Amino acid sequence: MSEQDESGERTELPTEKRLREAREQGNIPRSRELATAAVFGAGVLAIIGMGPGLARNALGWMKVALSPDPLLMRQPDQLFGYVGLMMLKLLVAIAPVAGICVLAGLAAPTAMSGLRFSQKSLMPDFKRLNPASGLKRLYGPESIAELLKSLLRVVLIGGAAAICLKLGLDPLRELLTMPLEQAVRSGLKFTSTLLLATTGGLILLAAIDAPYQKWNWLRKLKMTREELRKEMKESEGSPEVKGRIRQMQHQMSQRRMMEDVPKADVIVVNPTHYAVALKYQAGQMGAPTVVAKGVDELAMRIREVADAHRIAIVSAPPLARALYREGQLGREIPVRMYAAVAQILSYVYQLRAWRVGDAPLPDLPTVDVDEHGGQA
């Protein structure tokens, strides 16, 4: 093992399982700059787009708020209800802008890492109370990155605002000489430009911070090679367990195969090393089917079961070897062996007739099959 592995350095990208577990625990990439830019930008655009309507609502609210009913002065107990009503009207007036900001605040993290809810993220993490961890965060790479981000925030947002102020300084001085309505329009135009420039600075900062947060999140989830091997072993199973499972499956397959031996019509043998059990039902099968096959010890067991159930055993070494190599369990025999197997089955049927006294003792046929080609 290399020195990197021994030191436990995290050099491997996280697996899908590790990423899924992190998301389930509420550990997802987050960018506060992206959320701030989305909410602030959406609010600015909403105010600019709905400016006339907001102005009318605000004007109407101010007229009502600044000209209360004189009867309230004589009934102080109703003053509290009046203030509550005015606050409710104010909320209704700004509700469109607030709703757009809320939607933007939800859209930003959704675009970053999808919409996810995790109860585990709501649980208190007492590890954060550890002073050593706090010092590590305070003087570690994370704090340096946050410091650089704060400086960049000042440069981008402050620079955008400074440029706007420099370009709009002369028009601001001229506001003193303008009529009131013109001055208000010019002031609102300058304010809109300043807000849009600030929004641009926030968007640029978010465009830098969001990829960094995604990269930093993946970096923290990186795995050592030992962790990767351990996870693969847990997900795929250890070789010992997999070998044991294969062994059990093989044993079950052999057990089912041995249960089918008594259903066979004939056992073709080598005579000792190979054994293949064949079954044929006229009208139900297109050709004889292999119900069991084995070599050496398994072949001997097939013969024993056949003897116990009085199944005919026929010695035809080349045919037995060819059937063992090319025949598949539960399937019909290869076409090239039809004629040879037909001779064997004919002998078996004549042998059954001889046992009940309906026919003379048949002669064992001479079957010669090329093990790697056609019938000889």
CSV table of C-alpha atoms in Angstrom, one decimal:
chain,number,residue,atom,x,y,z
A,1,MET,CA,0.0,0.0,0.0
A,2,SER,CA,1.3,3.5,-0.9
A,3,GLU,CA,2.1,6.2,1.6
A,4,GLN,CA,-1.0,8.1,0.5
A,5,ASP,CA,-3.2,5.2,1.4
A,6,GLU,CA,-1.5,4.7,4.7
A,7,SER,CA,-2.0,8.3,5.6
A,8,GLY,CA,-5.7,8.0,4.8
A,9,GLU,CA,-5.6,10.9,2.3
A,10,ARG,CA,-8.9,11.4,0.5
A,11,THR,CA,-8.1,11.1,-3.1
A,12,GLU,CA,-11.1,9.3,-4.6
A,13,LEU,CA,-14.3,10.9,-5.8
A,14,PRO,CA,-17.4,10.0,-3.6
A,15,THR,CA,-19.6,7.2,-4.8
A,16,GLU,CA,-23.3,7.5,-5.5
A,17,LYS,CA,-24.0,5.8,-2.2
A,18,ARG,CA,-21.9,8.3,-0.3
A,19,LEU,CA,-23.6,11.3,-2.1
A,20,ARG,CA,-27.0,9.8,-1.4
A,21,GLU,CA,-26.3,9.4,2.3
A,22,ALA,CA,-25.0,12.9,2.5
A,23,ARG,CA,-28.1,14.4,0.9
A,24,GLU,CA,-30.3,12.3,3.2
A,25,GLN,CA,-28.5,13.8,6.2
A,26,GLY,CA,-29.1,17.3,4.8
A,27,ASN,CA,-25.5,17.7,3.7
A,28,ILE,CA,-25.9,19.5,0.4
A,29,PRO,CA,-24.0,22.3,-1.4
A,30,ARG,CA,-25.2,25.7,-0.3
A,31,SER,CA,-24.4,29.2,-1.6
A,32,ARG,CA,-25.5,32.1,0.5
A,33,GLU,CA,-24.3,34.5,-2.2
A,34,LEU,CA,-26.6,32.8,-4.8
A,35,ALA,CA,-29.6,33.0,-2.4
A,36,THR,CA,-28.8,36.7,-1.6
A,37,ALA,CA,-28.4,37.6,-5.3
A,38,ALA,CA,-31.7,35.8,-6.2
A,39,VAL,CA,-33.7,37.4,-3.5
A,40,PHE,CA,-32.2,40.9,-3.9
A,41,GLY,CA,-32.3,40.8,-7.7
A,42,ALA,CA,-35.9,39.5,-7.8
A,43,GLY,CA,-37.0,42.2,-5.3
A,44,VAL,CA,-35.3,44.9,-7.4
A,45,LEU,CA,-36.9,43.7,-10.6
A,46,ALA,CA,-40.3,43.4,-9.0
A,47,ILE,CA,-40.1,47.0,-7.6
A,48,ILE,CA,-39.1,48.3,-11.0
A,49,GLY,CA,-41.7,46.3,-12.9
A,50,MET,CA,-44.5,47.0,-10.5
A,51,GLY,CA,-43.4,50.5,-9.6
A,52,PRO,CA,-46.5,52.5,-10.6
A,53,GLY,CA,-48.9,50.0,-8.9
A,54,LEU,CA,-46.7,50.0,-5.7
A,55,ALA,CA,-46.6,53.8,-5.8
A,56,ARG,CA,-50.4,54.0,-6.0
A,57,ASN,CA,-50.8,51.5,-3.2
A,58,ALA,CA,-48.2,53.3,-1.0
A,59,LEU,CA,-49.8,56.7,-1.6
A,60,GLY,CA,-53.3,55.4,-0.7
A,61,TRP,CA,-51.9,53.8,2.4
A,62,MET,CA,-50.1,57.0,3.5
A,63,LYS,CA,-53.2,59.1,3.0
A,64,VAL,CA,-55.2,56.8,5.2
A,65,ALA,CA,-52.4,56.4,7.8
A,66,LEU,CA,-51.8,60.2,8.0
A,67,SER,CA,-55.5,61.2,8.2
A,68,PRO,CA,-57.0,59.0,10.9
A,69,ASP,CA,-60.6,59.4,12.1
A,70,PRO,CA,-60.8,62.1,14.8
A,71,LEU,CA,-63.0,59.9,16.8
A,72,LEU,CA,-60.0,57.7,17.6
A,73,MET,CA,-58.6,60.5,19.8
A,74,ARG,CA,-61.8,60.1,22.0
A,75,GLN,CA,-61.7,56.3,21.9
A,76,PRO,CA,-58.1,55.2,22.7
A,77,ASP,CA,-59.1,51.6,23.2
A,78,GLN,CA,-59.7,51.3,19.4
A,79,LEU,CA,-56.3,52.8,18.5
A,80,PHE,CA,-54.6,49.4,18.8
A,81,GLY,CA,-57.0,47.8,16.4
A,82,TYR,CA,-56.5,50.7,14.0
A,83,VAL,CA,-52.8,50.3,14.0
A,84,GLY,CA,-53.2,46.5,13.4
A,85,LEU,CA,-55.5,47.2,10.4
A,86,MET,CA,-53.0,49.7,8.9
A,87,MET,CA,-50.2,47.2,9.3
A,88,LEU,CA,-52.3,44.6,7.5
A,89,LYS,CA,-53.0,47.0,4.7
A,90,LEU,CA,-49.3,47.7,4.4
A,91,LEU,CA,-48.6,44.0,4.1
A,92,VAL,CA,-51.2,43.6,1.4
A,93,ALA,CA,-49.6,46.5,-0.5
A,94,ILE,CA,-46.1,44.9,-0.4
A,95,ALA,CA,-47.3,41.3,-0.7
A,96,PRO,CA,-46.5,41.0,-4.5
A,97,VAL,CA,-42.9,42.0,-3.9
A,98,ALA,CA,-42.6,39.8,-0.8
A,99,GLY,CA,-44.1,36.8,-2.7
A,100,ILE,CA,-41.6,37.2,-5.5
A,101,CYS,CA,-38.7,37.4,-3.1
A,102,VAL,CA,-39.9,34.2,-1.3
A,103,LEU,CA,-40.1,32.3,-4.6
A,104,ALA,CA,-36.7,33.5,-5.5
A,105,GLY,CA,-35.4,32.4,-2.1
A,106,LEU,CA,-36.8,28.9,-2.8
A,107,ALA,CA,-35.6,28.7,-6.4
A,108,ALA,CA,-31.9,29.5,-5.6
A,109,PRO,CA,-31.2,26.4,-3.4
A,110,THR,CA,-33.4,24.3,-5.7
A,111,ALA,CA,-31.2,25.2,-8.7
A,112,MET,CA,-28.1,24.5,-6.6
A,113,SER,CA,-28.9,21.1,-5.3
A,114,GLY,CA,-32.5,20.3,-5.9
A,115,LEU,CA,-35.5,20.6,-3.5
A,116,ARG,CA,-34.7,18.4,-0.6
A,117,PHE,CA,-36.1,18.1,2.9
A,118,SER,CA,-34.2,16.3,5.7
A,119,GLN,CA,-35.2,15.9,9.3
A,120,LYS,CA,-31.7,15.0,10.2
A,121,SER,CA,-30.5,18.5,9.3
A,122,LEU,CA,-32.8,19.9,12.0
A,123,MET,CA,-31.2,17.8,14.8
A,124,PRO,CA,-28.7,19.6,16.9
A,125,ASP,CA,-25.0,18.7,16.1
A,126,PHE,CA,-23.1,18.8,19.4
A,127,LYS,CA,-19.8,18.3,17.5
A,128,ARG,CA,-20.0,22.0,16.7
A,129,LEU,CA,-19.7,22.8,20.4
A,130,ASN,CA,-16.2,21.3,20.4
A,131,PRO,CA,-13.7,24.2,20.9
A,132,ALA,CA,-11.0,22.4,18.9
A,133,SER,CA,-13.4,22.1,15.9
A,134,GLY,CA,-14.3,25.8,16.3
A,135,LEU,CA,-10.7,26.8,16.3
A,136,LYS,CA,-10.0,24.6,13.2
A,137,ARG,CA,-12.9,26.3,11.4
A,138,LEU,CA,-11.7,29.8,12.6
A,139,TYR,CA,-8.1,29.4,11.4
A,140,GLY,CA,-8.5,26.8,8.7
A,141,PRO,CA,-8.9,26.9,5.0
A,142,GLU,CA,-12.6,27.6,5.3
A,143,SER,CA,-12.0,30.9,7.1
A,144,ILE,CA,-9.5,32.0,4.6
A,145,ALA,CA,-11.9,31.3,1.8
A,146,GLU,CA,-14.6,33.2,3.6
A,147,LEU,CA,-12.2,36.2,4.1
A,148,LEU,CA,-11.4,36.2,0.4
A,149,LYS,CA,-15.1,36.0,-0.4
A,150,SER,CA,-15.8,39.0,1.9
A,151,LEU,CA,-13.1,41.0,0.2
A,152,LEU,CA,-14.4,40.1,-3.2
A,153,ARG,CA,-17.9,41.1,-2.1
A,154,VAL,CA,-16.7,44.5,-1.0
A,155,VAL,CA,-14.8,45.0,-4.3
A,156,LEU,CA,-17.7,43.9,-6.6
A,157,ILE,CA,-20.6,45.5,-4.8
A,158,GLY,CA,-18.7,48.5,-3.6
A,159,GLY,CA,-17.1,49.0,-7.0
A,160,ALA,CA,-20.5,48.8,-8.8
A,161,ALA,CA,-22.0,51.3,-6.3
A,162,ALA,CA,-19.0,53.6,-6.6
A,163,ILE,CA,-19.2,53.7,-10.4
A,164,CYS,CA,-22.9,54.5,-10.3
A,165,LEU,CA,-22.3,57.3,-7.8
A,166,LYS,CA,-19.4,58.7,-9.8
A,167,LEU,CA,-21.5,58.8,-13.0
A,168,GLY,CA,-24.6,60.1,-11.3
A,169,LEU,CA,-23.0,62.7,-9.0
A,170,ASP,CA,-23.7,65.6,-11.4
A,171,PRO,CA,-27.3,64.6,-12.0
A,172,LEU,CA,-27.8,64.4,-8.3
A,173,ARG,CA,-26.6,68.0,-7.8
A,174,GLU,CA,-29.0,69.1,-10.5
A,175,LEU,CA,-32.0,67.7,-8.4
A,176,LEU,CA,-31.8,70.9,-6.3
A,177,THR,CA,-32.7,73.0,-9.3
A,178,MET,CA,-35.4,70.8,-10.7
A,179,PRO,CA,-39.2,70.9,-10.2
A,180,LEU,CA,-40.4,68.5,-7.6
A,181,GLU,CA,-42.0,65.9,-9.9
A,182,GLN,CA,-39.0,65.9,-12.2
A,183,ALA,CA,-36.6,65.6,-9.3
A,184,VAL,CA,-38.6,62.7,-8.0
A,185,ARG,CA,-38.4,60.9,-11.4
A,186,SER,CA,-34.7,61.6,-11.7
A,187,GLY,CA,-34.0,60.4,-8.2
A,188,LEU,CA,-36.0,57.2,-8.7
A,189,LYS,CA,-34.1,56.6,-12.0
A,190,PHE,CA,-30.8,57.0,-10.3
A,191,THR,CA,-31.9,54.7,-7.4
A,192,SER,CA,-33.0,52.0,-9.9
A,193,THR,CA,-29.7,52.2,-11.7
A,194,LEU,CA,-27.8,51.9,-8.4
A,195,LEU,CA,-29.9,48.9,-7.4
A,196,LEU,CA,-29.4,47.2,-10.7
A,197,ALA,CA,-25.7,47.7,-10.6
A,198,THR,CA,-25.6,46.3,-7.1
A,199,THR,CA,-27.6,43.3,-8.3
A,200,GLY,CA,-25.1,42.8,-11.1
A,201,GLY,CA,-22.3,42.7,-8.5
A,202,LEU,CA,-24.2,40.2,-6.4
A,203,ILE,CA,-24.8,38.0,-9.5
A,204,LEU,CA,-21.2,38.0,-10.4
A,205,LEU,CA,-20.2,37.1,-6.9
A,206,ALA,CA,-22.8,34.3,-6.9
A,207,ALA,CA,-21.4,33.0,-10.2
A,208,ILE,CA,-18.1,32.6,-8.5
A,209,ASP,CA,-19.3,31.3,-5.2
A,210,ALA,CA,-21.8,28.6,-6.4
A,211,PRO,CA,-19.3,26.5,-8.4
A,212,TYR,CA,-16.8,26.9,-5.5
A,213,GLN,CA,-19.3,25.6,-3.0
A,214,LYS,CA,-20.2,22.7,-5.2
A,215,TRP,CA,-16.5,21.8,-5.6
A,216,ASN,CA,-15.8,22.2,-1.9
A,217,TRP,CA,-18.8,20.0,-1.0
A,218,LEU,CA,-17.5,17.2,-3.3
A,219,ARG,CA,-14.0,17.7,-1.9
A,220,LYS,CA,-15.2,17.2,1.7
A,221,LEU,CA,-17.0,14.0,0.6
A,222,LYS,CA,-13.9,12.5,-1.1
A,223,MET,CA,-13.0,9.0,0.1
A,224,THR,CA,-9.8,7.2,0.9
A,225,ARG,CA,-9.0,4.1,-1.1
A,226,GLU,CA,-9.6,2.0,1.9
A,227,GLU,CA,-13.1,3.5,2.4
A,228,LEU,CA,-13.8,2.9,-1.3
A,229,ARG,CA,-12.8,-0.7,-1.1
A,230,LYS,CA,-14.8,-1.2,2.1
A,231,GLU,CA,-17.9,0.3,0.5
A,232,MET,CA,-17.6,-1.8,-2.6
A,233,LYS,CA,-17.1,-4.8,-0.4
A,234,GLU,CA,-20.3,-4.0,1.6
A,235,SER,CA,-22.3,-3.3,-1.6
A,236,GLU,CA,-21.1,-6.2,-3.6
A,237,GLY,CA,-20.5,-8.7,-0.8
A,238,SER,CA,-17.2,-10.3,0.2
A,239,PRO,CA,-15.7,-13.0,-2.0
A,240,GLU,CA,-16.2,-15.5,0.8
A,241,VAL,CA,-19.9,-14.8,1.0
A,242,LYS,CA,-20.3,-14.7,-2.8
A,243,GLY,CA,-18.5,-18.0,-3.1
A,244,ARG,CA,-20.7,-19.5,-0.4
A,245,ILE,CA,-23.8,-18.3,-2.2
A,246,ARG,CA,-22.6,-19.8,-5.5
A,247,GLN,CA,-21.9,-23.0,-3.8
A,248,MET,CA,-25.4,-23.1,-2.3
A,249,GLN,CA,-26.9,-22.3,-5.6
A,250,HIS,CA,-24.9,-25.1,-7.3
A,251,GLN,CA,-26.0,-27.5,-4.6
A,252,MET,CA,-29.7,-26.5,-5.0
A,253,SER,CA,-29.4,-26.9,-8.8
A,254,GLN,CA,-27.9,-30.4,-8.4
A,255,ARG,CA,-30.6,-31.3,-5.9
A,256,ARG,CA,-33.3,-30.3,-8.3
A,257,MET,CA,-31.5,-32.1,-11.1
A,258,MET,CA,-31.3,-35.3,-9.1
A,259,GLU,CA,-35.0,-35.1,-8.3
A,260,ASP,CA,-35.6,-35.3,-12.1
A,261,VAL,CA,-33.5,-38.4,-12.7
A,262,PRO,CA,-36.4,-40.8,-11.8
A,263,LYS,CA,-38.5,-39.2,-14.6
A,264,ALA,CA,-35.9,-40.1,-17.3
A,265,ASP,CA,-36.3,-42.8,-19.9
A,266,VAL,CA,-32.6,-43.7,-20.2
A,267,ILE,CA,-29.2,-42.9,-18.8
A,268,VAL,CA,-26.5,-42.8,-21.4
A,269,VAL,CA,-23.1,-43.5,-19.7
A,270,ASN,CA,-19.4,-43.6,-20.5
A,271,PRO,CA,-19.6,-46.1,-18.7
A,272,THR,CA,-18.2,-44.6,-15.4
A,273,HIS,CA,-17.0,-41.0,-16.0
A,274,TYR,CA,-20.1,-39.5,-17.8
A,275,ALA,CA,-23.8,-39.9,-17.3
A,276,VAL,CA,-26.6,-38.1,-19.1
A,277,ALA,CA,-30.3,-38.7,-18.3
A,278,LEU,CA,-32.7,-38.3,-21.2
A,279,LYS,CA,-36.5,-38.1,-21.3
A,280,TYR,CA,-38.9,-38.1,-24.3
A,281,GLN,CA,-42.7,-37.9,-24.5
A,282,ALA,CA,-44.1,-38.3,-27.9
A,283,GLY,CA,-46.6,-35.6,-28.8
A,284,GLN,CA,-45.4,-33.3,-26.0
A,285,MET,CA,-41.7,-32.9,-26.9
A,286,GLY,CA,-40.2,-32.2,-30.3
A,287,ALA,CA,-37.1,-34.1,-29.3
A,288,PRO,CA,-35.5,-35.9,-26.3
A,289,THR,CA,-34.7,-33.5,-23.4
A,290,VAL,CA,-31.7,-33.6,-21.1
A,291,VAL,CA,-33.0,-33.8,-17.5
A,292,ALA,CA,-29.7,-34.5,-15.7
A,293,LYS,CA,-26.0,-34.8,-16.5
A,294,GLY,CA,-22.8,-35.2,-14.5
A,295,VAL,CA,-19.2,-36.4,-14.5
A,296,ASP,CA,-17.3,-38.6,-12.1
A,297,GLU,CA,-18.9,-38.5,-8.6
A,298,LEU,CA,-22.1,-36.9,-9.9
A,299,ALA,CA,-22.3,-39.4,-12.7
A,300,MET,CA,-22.1,-42.2,-10.1
A,301,ARG,CA,-24.9,-40.7,-8.1
A,302,ILE,CA,-27.1,-40.4,-11.3
A,303,ARG,CA,-26.4,-44.1,-11.9
A,304,GLU,CA,-27.3,-45.0,-8.3
A,305,VAL,CA,-30.7,-43.1,-8.5
A,306,ALA,CA,-31.4,-44.7,-11.9
A,307,ASP,CA,-30.7,-48.2,-10.5
A,308,ALA,CA,-33.0,-47.5,-7.5
A,309,HIS,CA,-35.8,-46.5,-9.9
A,310,ARG,CA,-35.1,-49.2,-12.5
A,311,ILE,CA,-34.2,-46.7,-15.2
A,312,ALA,CA,-32.4,-48.2,-18.2
A,313,ILE,CA,-28.6,-47.5,-18.3
A,314,VAL,CA,-27.0,-47.8,-21.7
A,315,SER,CA,-23.3,-47.6,-22.3
A,316,ALA,CA,-22.4,-45.4,-25.4
A,317,PRO,CA,-19.2,-43.6,-24.5
A,318,PRO,CA,-18.9,-41.2,-27.5
A,319,LEU,CA,-22.5,-40.3,-27.3
A,320,ALA,CA,-22.4,-39.8,-23.5
A,321,ARG,CA,-19.4,-37.4,-23.8
A,322,ALA,CA,-21.0,-35.5,-26.7
A,323,LEU,CA,-24.3,-35.1,-24.8
A,324,TYR,CA,-22.5,-33.9,-21.7
A,325,ARG,CA,-20.5,-31.3,-23.6
A,326,GLU,CA,-23.3,-30.0,-25.9
A,327,GLY,CA,-26.5,-30.8,-24.1
A,328,GLN,CA,-28.1,-28.2,-21.8
A,329,LEU,CA,-30.3,-29.0,-18.8
A,330,GLY,CA,-34.0,-28.7,-19.5
A,331,ARG,CA,-33.5,-28.3,-23.3
A,332,GLU,CA,-33.7,-30.6,-26.3
A,333,ILE,CA,-30.6,-32.5,-27.5
A,334,PRO,CA,-28.6,-31.0,-30.4
A,335,VAL,CA,-30.1,-31.9,-33.9
A,336,ARG,CA,-27.0,-33.8,-34.9
A,337,MET,CA,-27.6,-36.4,-32.2
A,338,TYR,CA,-31.2,-37.2,-33.1
A,339,ALA,CA,-30.5,-40.4,-35.0
A,340,ALA,CA,-28.1,-41.8,-32.4
A,341,VAL,CA,-30.4,-41.0,-29.5
A,342,ALA,CA,-33.3,-42.5,-31.5
A,343,GLN,CA,-31.4,-45.8,-31.7
A,344,ILE,CA,-30.9,-45.7,-27.9
A,345,LEU,CA,-34.6,-45.0,-27.2
A,346,SER,CA,-35.7,-47.7,-29.6
A,347,TYR,CA,-33.5,-50.2,-27.7
A,348,VAL,CA,-35.0,-49.1,-24.3
A,349,TYR,CA,-38.6,-49.5,-25.6
A,350,GLN,CA,-37.8,-53.0,-26.9
A,351,LEU,CA,-36.1,-53.8,-23.6
A,352,ARG,CA,-39.3,-52.8,-21.7
A,353,ALA,CA,-41.3,-55.0,-24.0
A,354,TRP,CA,-39.0,-57.9,-23.3
A,355,ARG,CA,-39.3,-57.5,-19.5
A,356,VAL,CA,-43.1,-58.0,-19.7
A,357,GLY,CA,-42.7,-60.9,-22.2
A,358,ASP,CA,-44.0,-59.1,-25.3
A,359,ALA,CA,-40.8,-59.2,-27.3
A,360,PRO,CA,-37.5,-61.0,-27.6
A,361,LEU,CA,-34.4,-59.7,-25.9
A,362,PRO,CA,-33.0,-56.9,-28.1
A,363,ASP,CA,-29.4,-56.5,-29.1
A,364,LEU,CA,-27.5,-53.5,-27.8
A,365,PRO,CA,-27.1,-51.1,-30.8
A,366,THR,CA,-23.7,-49.9,-31.9
A,367,VAL,CA,-23.9,-46.1,-31.7
A,368,ASP,CA,-20.9,-44.2,-33.1
A,369,VAL,CA,-21.0,-40.5,-32.8
A,370,ASP,CA,-18.2,-38.0,-33.6
A,371,GLU,CA,-17.8,-36.1,-30.3
A,372,HIS,CA,-16.9,-32.9,-32.2
A,373,GLY,CA,-18.7,-33.3,-35.5
A,374,GLY,CA,-21.6,-35.1,-37.2
A,375,GLN,CA,-22.7,-38.7,-36.9
A,376,ALA,CA,-20.1,-41.1,-38.3
